[in-house]
Amino acid sequence: QEQLQQSGPGLVNPSQTLSLTCAISGDSVSSSSAAWNWIRQSPSRGLEWLGRTYYRSKWNNDYAVSVKSRITISPDTSKNQFSLQLDSVTPEDTGVYFCARSKLGITVNWYFDLWGRGTLVSVSS
Amino acid sequence: DIVTTQSPDSLAASLGERATINCKSSQSVFSTTTNKNYLAWYQQKPGHPPKLLIYWASTRESGVPDRFSGSWSGTDFTLTISSLQAEDVAVYYCQQYYRTPYNFGQGTKLEIK
């Protein structure tokens, strides 16, 4: 059964790094027909796509401009999972973080068909 | 960036009634290469992630009741629930996936009148 299982701390101190992991079941992080995304949700920003990683001949990453200087999304092929690192967090980064899959077809643009349950992350001292 | 704007922000309808949610994209999300509109609709209930309902603007995801349908005209997209059921109470989002960043609409909260 296809599933995404999220893990990581729910509280991060300001200026520190937010780190979350998404373990994949029923699919492969190295699949050439899927991309692995992080999306967050907050009352002020709504649903916000943060970025993705995917493999097509080589590993590729795309990031939202709003977080591009602070974000890293990386695959871990040995554990079939991918992770999010967001540096120098502020209270504005508080929200529910989701991992999600988007399939890849002729183009690399696809809808999100599989979601993790979400992790509430609070940035506070 | 392609911005998607939904209307209304909230909607109350009676059980069995038709409910319509609109979404307008700031640019075309139609690809002449694939002949498809890169627009999806999601349903989100409290404490849960968004659930995919409709993709390619009008294709229903497997398992989604046929009372849900999607349509479009140019850059205007519509999600229609033909006969509202109690379990349809949720927030609904449109999302463009034509190009990154993949922006979502602000959401429409659907309630029972």
GROMACS .gro file of N, CA, C and O in nm, chain B residues 11-22 41-45 53-54 60 64-71 78-93 108-112:
model
  196
  136LEU      N    1  -1.926   2.913   0.160
  136LEU     CA    2  -2.049   2.879   0.090
  136LEU      C    3  -2.133   2.790   0.180
  136LEU      O    4  -2.079   2.695   0.239
  137ALA      N    5  -2.261   2.820   0.193
  137ALA     CA    6  -2.353   2.735   0.268
  137ALA      C    7  -2.464   2.690   0.174
  137ALA      O    8  -2.527   2.773   0.107
  138ALA      N    9  -2.487   2.561   0.169
  138ALA     CA   10  -2.591   2.506   0.083
  138ALA      C   11  -2.666   2.398   0.159
  138ALA      O   12  -2.615   2.340   0.256
  139SER      N   13  -2.786   2.370   0.115
  139SER     CA   14  -2.870   2.270   0.180
  139SER      C   15  -2.834   2.130   0.130
  139SER      O   16  -2.782   2.113   0.019
  140LEU      N   17  -2.862   2.030   0.211
  140LEU     CA   18  -2.841   1.892   0.168
  140LEU      C   19  -2.919   1.865   0.041
  140LEU      O   20  -3.036   1.905   0.028
  141GLY      N   21  -2.855   1.798  -0.055
  141GLY     CA   22  -2.919   1.768  -0.181
  141GLY      C   23  -2.909   1.878  -0.285
  141GLY      O   24  -2.942   1.858  -0.402
  142GLU      N   25  -2.865   1.995  -0.239
  142GLU     CA   26  -2.855   2.109  -0.330
  142GLU      C   27  -2.724   2.103  -0.409
  142GLU      O   28  -2.629   2.035  -0.371
  143ARG      N   29  -2.717   2.178  -0.516
  143ARG     CA   30  -2.594   2.189  -0.595
  143ARG      C   31  -2.505   2.296  -0.534
  143ARG      O   32  -2.553   2.403  -0.493
  144ALA      N   33  -2.375   2.268  -0.527
  144ALA     CA   34  -2.278   2.365  -0.479
  144ALA      C   35  -2.173   2.386  -0.586
  144ALA      O   36  -2.126   2.290  -0.648
  145THR      N   37  -2.137   2.512  -0.608
  145THR     CA   38  -2.042   2.547  -0.713
  145THR      C   39  -1.932   2.635  -0.656
  145THR      O   40  -1.959   2.734  -0.589
  146ILE      N   41  -1.808   2.597  -0.684
  146ILE     CA   42  -1.691   2.673  -0.639
  146ILE      C   43  -1.610   2.711  -0.762
  146ILE      O   44  -1.589   2.628  -0.851
  147ASN      N   45  -1.567   2.835  -0.764
  147ASN     CA   46  -1.496   2.888  -0.880
  147ASN      C   47  -1.348   2.913  -0.851
  147ASN      O   48  -1.309   2.941  -0.738
  166TRP      N   49  -0.824   1.994  -0.813
  166TRP     CA   50  -0.909   2.031  -0.699
  166TRP      C   51  -0.886   1.932  -0.584
  166TRP      O   52  -0.874   1.811  -0.607
  167TYR      N   53  -0.880   1.986  -0.463
  167TYR     CA   54  -0.860   1.905  -0.343
  167TYR      C   55  -0.968   1.937  -0.240
  167TYR      O   56  -1.019   2.049  -0.235
  168GLN      N   57  -0.995   1.837  -0.156
  168GLN     CA   58  -1.086   1.852  -0.043
  168GLN      C   59  -1.006   1.831   0.084
  168GLN      O   60  -0.930   1.735   0.095
  169GLN      N   61  -1.021   1.920   0.182
  169GLN     CA   62  -0.950   1.903   0.308
  169GLN      C   63  -1.047   1.912   0.424
  169GLN      O   64  -1.120   2.010   0.438
  170LYS      N   65  -1.045   1.809   0.508
  170LYS     CA   66  -1.123   1.807   0.631
  170LYS      C   67  -1.031   1.832   0.748
  170LYS      O   68  -0.910   1.803   0.738
  178LEU      N   69  -0.930   1.535  -0.558
  178LEU     CA   70  -1.063   1.504  -0.613
  178LEU      C   71  -1.061   1.497  -0.765
  178LEU      O   72  -1.112   1.404  -0.825
  179ILE      N   73  -1.006   1.603  -0.825
  179ILE     CA   74  -1.013   1.623  -0.970
  179ILE      C   75  -0.875   1.665  -1.018
  179ILE      O   76  -0.807   1.746  -0.953
  185ARG      N   77  -1.190   1.283  -1.271
  185ARG     CA   78  -1.216   1.247  -1.131
  185ARG      C   79  -1.117   1.142  -1.085
  185ARG      O   80  -1.091   1.042  -1.154
  189VAL      N   81  -1.356   0.877  -0.607
  189VAL     CA   82  -1.428   1.001  -0.577
  189VAL      C   83  -1.571   0.989  -0.632
  189VAL      O   84  -1.589   0.952  -0.749
  190PRO      N   85  -1.671   1.019  -0.551
  190PRO     CA   86  -1.811   1.007  -0.597
  190PRO      C   87  -1.839   1.090  -0.721
  190PRO      O   88  -1.783   1.199  -0.738
  191ASP      N   89  -1.928   1.040  -0.807
  191ASP     CA   90  -1.952   1.109  -0.933
  191ASP      C   91  -2.037   1.235  -0.917
  191ASP      O   92  -2.065   1.303  -1.016
  192ARG      N   93  -2.077   1.268  -0.795
  192ARG     CA   94  -2.143   1.397  -0.774
  192ARG      C   95  -2.042   1.513  -0.783
  192ARG      O   96  -2.083   1.629  -0.793
  193PHE      N   97  -1.913   1.481  -0.777
  193PHE     CA   98  -1.808   1.582  -0.794
  193PHE      C   99  -1.769   1.589  -0.942
  193PHE      O  100  -1.739   1.487  -1.003
  194SER      N  101  -1.767   1.709  -0.997
  194SER     CA  102  -1.724   1.725  -1.136
  194SER      C  103  -1.650   1.856  -1.152
  194SER      O  104  -1.670   1.952  -1.076
  195GLY      N  105  -1.562   1.860  -1.252
  195GLY     CA  106  -1.485   1.979  -1.281
  195GLY      C  107  -1.507   2.023  -1.425
  195GLY      O  108  -1.523   1.939  -1.513
  196SER      N  109  -1.507   2.153  -1.446
  196SER     CA  110  -1.524   2.208  -1.580
  196SER      C  111  -1.442   2.336  -1.591
  196SER      O  112  -1.386   2.384  -1.492
  203THR      N  113  -1.431   2.545  -1.256
  203THR     CA  114  -1.542   2.527  -1.164
  203THR      C  115  -1.543   2.386  -1.109
  203THR      O  116  -1.524   2.289  -1.183
  204LEU      N  117  -1.562   2.376  -0.978
  204LEU     CA  118  -1.589   2.248  -0.913
  204LEU      C  119  -1.736   2.247  -0.875
  204LEU      O  120  -1.783   2.340  -0.808
  205THR      N  121  -1.807   2.144  -0.918
  205THR     CA  122  -1.949   2.133  -0.888
  205THR      C  123  -1.977   2.007  -0.809
  205THR      O  124  -1.926   1.900  -0.843
  206ILE      N  125  -2.053   2.023  -0.702
  206ILE     CA  126  -2.106   1.909  -0.628
  206ILE      C  127  -2.254   1.906  -0.659
  206ILE      O  128  -2.328   1.998  -0.621
  207SER      N  129  -2.299   1.802  -0.727
  207SER     CA  130  -2.434   1.804  -0.784
  207SER      C  131  -2.543   1.791  -0.678
  207SER      O  132  -2.650   1.851  -0.692
  208SER      N  133  -2.516   1.715  -0.574
  208SER     CA  134  -2.616   1.694  -0.469
  208SER      C  135  -2.542   1.684  -0.336
  208SER      O  136  -2.486   1.580  -0.303
  209LEU      N  137  -2.540   1.792  -0.262
  209LEU     CA  138  -2.456   1.804  -0.143
  209LEU      C  139  -2.493   1.701  -0.036
  209LEU      O  140  -2.610   1.684  -0.001
  210GLN      N  141  -2.390   1.633   0.014
  210GLN     CA  142  -2.407   1.537   0.123
  210GLN      C  143  -2.339   1.591   0.248
  210GLN      O  144  -2.248   1.675   0.239
  211ALA      N  145  -2.377   1.542   0.364
  211ALA     CA  146  -2.321   1.591   0.491
  211ALA      C  147  -2.170   1.573   0.496
  211ALA      O  148  -2.098   1.657   0.551
  212GLU      N  149  -2.121   1.464   0.436
  212GLU     CA  150  -1.976   1.436   0.441
  212GLU      C  151  -1.895   1.527   0.347
  212GLU      O  152  -1.772   1.518   0.346
  213ASP      N  153  -1.962   1.612   0.271
  213ASP     CA  154  -1.891   1.703   0.181
  213ASP      C  155  -1.848   1.832   0.251
  213ASP      O  156  -1.780   1.915   0.190
  214VAL      N  157  -1.888   1.849   0.376
  214VAL     CA  158  -1.845   1.966   0.452
  214VAL      C  159  -1.693   1.962   0.466
  214VAL      O  160  -1.636   1.866   0.520
  215ALA      N  161  -1.627   2.065   0.416
  215ALA     CA  162  -1.480   2.066   0.408
  215ALA      C  163  -1.437   2.200   0.350
  215ALA      O  164  -1.520   2.285   0.316
  216VAL      N  165  -1.306   2.216   0.338
  216VAL     CA  166  -1.250   2.328   0.263
  216VAL      C  167  -1.198   2.272   0.131
  216VAL      O  168  -1.133   2.167   0.128
  217TYR      N  169  -1.226   2.342   0.024
  217TYR     CA  170  -1.188   2.298  -0.110
  217TYR      C  171  -1.085   2.395  -0.169
  217TYR      O  172  -1.099   2.517  -0.155
  218TYR      N  173  -0.983   2.336  -0.232
  218TYR     CA  174  -0.874   2.415  -0.290
  218TYR      C  175  -0.856   2.380  -0.436
  218TYR      O  176  -0.860   2.261  -0.473
  233THR      N  177  -1.207   2.746  -0.022
  233THR     CA  178  -1.349   2.778  -0.007
  233THR      C  179  -1.407   2.684   0.098
  233THR      O  180  -1.400   2.563   0.082
  234LYS      N  181  -1.462   2.743   0.204
  234LYS     CA  182  -1.520   2.663   0.312
  234LYS      C  183  -1.666   2.634   0.279
  234LYS      O  184  -1.746   2.726   0.263
  235LEU      N  185  -1.698   2.505   0.272
  235LEU     CA  186  -1.833   2.462   0.237
  235LEU      C  187  -1.903   2.408   0.360
  235LEU      O  188  -1.852   2.319   0.427
  236GLU      N  189  -2.019   2.464   0.389
  236GLU     CA  190  -2.097   2.422   0.506
  236GLU      C  191  -2.239   2.386   0.463
  236GLU      O  192  -2.283   2.422   0.354
  237ILE      N  193  -2.308   2.320   0.554
  237ILE     CA  194  -2.449   2.286   0.532
  237ILE      C  195  -2.536   2.399   0.588
  237ILE      O  196  -2.514   2.444   0.703
   0.00000   0.00000   0.00000
